[in-house]
Short mmCIF file of C-alpha atoms in Angstrom, two decimals:
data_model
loop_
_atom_site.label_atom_id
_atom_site.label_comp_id
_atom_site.label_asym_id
_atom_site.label_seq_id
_atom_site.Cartn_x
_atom_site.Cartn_y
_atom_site.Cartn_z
CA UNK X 17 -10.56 20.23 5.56
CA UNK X 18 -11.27 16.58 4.80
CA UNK X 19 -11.01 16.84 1.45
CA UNK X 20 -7.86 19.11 0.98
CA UNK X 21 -5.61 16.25 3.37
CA UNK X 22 -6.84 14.01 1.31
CA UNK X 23 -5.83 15.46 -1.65
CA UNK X 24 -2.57 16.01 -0.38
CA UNK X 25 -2.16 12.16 0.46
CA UNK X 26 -3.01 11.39 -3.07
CA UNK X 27 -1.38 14.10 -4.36
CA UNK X 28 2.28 11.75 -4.52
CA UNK X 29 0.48 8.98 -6.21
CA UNK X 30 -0.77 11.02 -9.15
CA UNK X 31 2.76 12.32 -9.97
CA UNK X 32 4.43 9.12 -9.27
CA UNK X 33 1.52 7.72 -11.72
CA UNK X 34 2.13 10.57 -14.47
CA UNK X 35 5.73 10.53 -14.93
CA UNK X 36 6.01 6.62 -15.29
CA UNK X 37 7.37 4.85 -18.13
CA UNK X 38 4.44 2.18 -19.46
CA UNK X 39 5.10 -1.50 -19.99
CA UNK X 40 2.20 -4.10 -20.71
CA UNK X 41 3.03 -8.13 -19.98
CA UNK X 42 0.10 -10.65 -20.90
CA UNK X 43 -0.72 -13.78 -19.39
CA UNK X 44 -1.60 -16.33 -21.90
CA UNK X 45 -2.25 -20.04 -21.55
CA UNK X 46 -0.80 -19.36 -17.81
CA UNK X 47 2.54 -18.27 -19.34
CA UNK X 48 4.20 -14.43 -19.33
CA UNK X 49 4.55 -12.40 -22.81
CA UNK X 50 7.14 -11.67 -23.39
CA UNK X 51 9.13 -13.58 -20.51
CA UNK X 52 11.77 -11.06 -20.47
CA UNK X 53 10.83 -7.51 -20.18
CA UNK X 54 13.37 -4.76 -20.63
CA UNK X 55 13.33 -1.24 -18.95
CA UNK X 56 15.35 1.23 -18.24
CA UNK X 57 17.20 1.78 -14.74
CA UNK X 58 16.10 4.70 -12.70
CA UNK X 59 12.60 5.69 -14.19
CA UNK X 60 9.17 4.58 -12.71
CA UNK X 61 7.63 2.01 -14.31
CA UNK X 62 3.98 1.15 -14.77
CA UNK X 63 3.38 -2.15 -15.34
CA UNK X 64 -0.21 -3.04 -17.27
CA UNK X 65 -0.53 -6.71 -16.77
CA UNK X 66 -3.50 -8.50 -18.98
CA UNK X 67 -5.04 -11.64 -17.69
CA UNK X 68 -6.11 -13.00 -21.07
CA UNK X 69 -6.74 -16.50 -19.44
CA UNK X 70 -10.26 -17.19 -17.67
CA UNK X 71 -8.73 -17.81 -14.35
CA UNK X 72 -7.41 -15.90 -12.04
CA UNK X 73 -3.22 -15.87 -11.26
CA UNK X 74 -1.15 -13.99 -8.68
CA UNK X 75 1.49 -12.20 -9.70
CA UNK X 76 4.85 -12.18 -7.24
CA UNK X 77 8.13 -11.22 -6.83
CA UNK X 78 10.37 -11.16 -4.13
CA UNK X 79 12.69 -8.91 -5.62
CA UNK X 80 10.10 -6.44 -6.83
CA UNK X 81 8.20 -6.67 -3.31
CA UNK X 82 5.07 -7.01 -5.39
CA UNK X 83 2.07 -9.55 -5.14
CA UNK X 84 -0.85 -8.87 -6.51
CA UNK X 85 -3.99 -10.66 -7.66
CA UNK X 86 -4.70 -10.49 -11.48
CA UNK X 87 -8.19 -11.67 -11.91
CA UNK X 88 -9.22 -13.38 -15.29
CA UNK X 89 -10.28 -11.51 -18.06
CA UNK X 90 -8.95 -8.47 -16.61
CA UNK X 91 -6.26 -5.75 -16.90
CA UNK X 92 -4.51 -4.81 -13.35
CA UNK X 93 -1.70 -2.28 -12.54
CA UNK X 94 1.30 -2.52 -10.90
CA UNK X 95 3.72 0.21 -10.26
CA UNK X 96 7.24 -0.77 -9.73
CA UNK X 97 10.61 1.42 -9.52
CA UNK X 98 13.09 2.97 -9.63
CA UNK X 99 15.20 0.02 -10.04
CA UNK X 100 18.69 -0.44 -10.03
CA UNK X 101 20.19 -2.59 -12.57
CA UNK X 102 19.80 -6.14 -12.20
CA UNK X 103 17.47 -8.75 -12.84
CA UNK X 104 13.85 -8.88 -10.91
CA UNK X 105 12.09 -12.50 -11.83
CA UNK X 106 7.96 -13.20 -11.12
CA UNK X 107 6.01 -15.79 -11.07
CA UNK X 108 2.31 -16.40 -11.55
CA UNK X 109 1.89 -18.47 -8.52
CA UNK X 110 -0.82 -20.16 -9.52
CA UNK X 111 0.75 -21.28 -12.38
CA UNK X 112 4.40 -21.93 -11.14
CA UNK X 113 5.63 -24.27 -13.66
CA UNK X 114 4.49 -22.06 -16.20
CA UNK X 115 3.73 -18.22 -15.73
CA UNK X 116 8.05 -17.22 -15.18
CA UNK X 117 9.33 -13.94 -16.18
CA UNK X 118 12.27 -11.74 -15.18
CA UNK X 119 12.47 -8.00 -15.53
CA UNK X 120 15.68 -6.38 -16.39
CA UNK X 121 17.03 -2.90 -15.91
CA UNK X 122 19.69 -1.96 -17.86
#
């Protein structure tokens, strides 16, 4: 019984993970590539964000309500979506100066 409720908690994620639309940024020298990333309104995105630097950063957004650790030398995911059209900027707060980006959903 165990098992089949939790299959049917993760059950949501899986599909929300299967029909999403795949975007990769990089962080670089503590800077976003590309800085502006284009996608398309009303489709879940999957966002695969590659830490390319040693450090660590965090990447947030207000507008996304996302804030999540990217450890160096690592590859993290980051669902986001269905978004309206508009612009969503980040930041690598570690980085502020630096590690800017903005989302848009046309």
């Amino acid at each position: 019984m165990k098992i089949f409720c939790l299959l049917a908690l993760l059950l949501p994620l899986a599909a929300f993970a299967d029909d999403a639309v795949v975007y990769t940024l990089v962080l670089k020298d503590h800077r976003f590539q590309p800085a502006e990333l284009i996608v398309p309104t009303g489709k879940k995105i999957k966002l695969l964000i590659e830490n390319r630097d040693e450090t660590s950063d965090e990447f947030e957004s207000f507008e996304l309500n996302r804030e999540k650790v990217l450890p160096g030398q690592r590859t993290t995911t980051i669902f986001i979506g269905p978004l309206e059209e508009g612009r969503y900027p980040y930041i690598g707060e570690f980085s502020e100066e630096t590690a800017k980006g903005v989302i848009i959903a046309k």
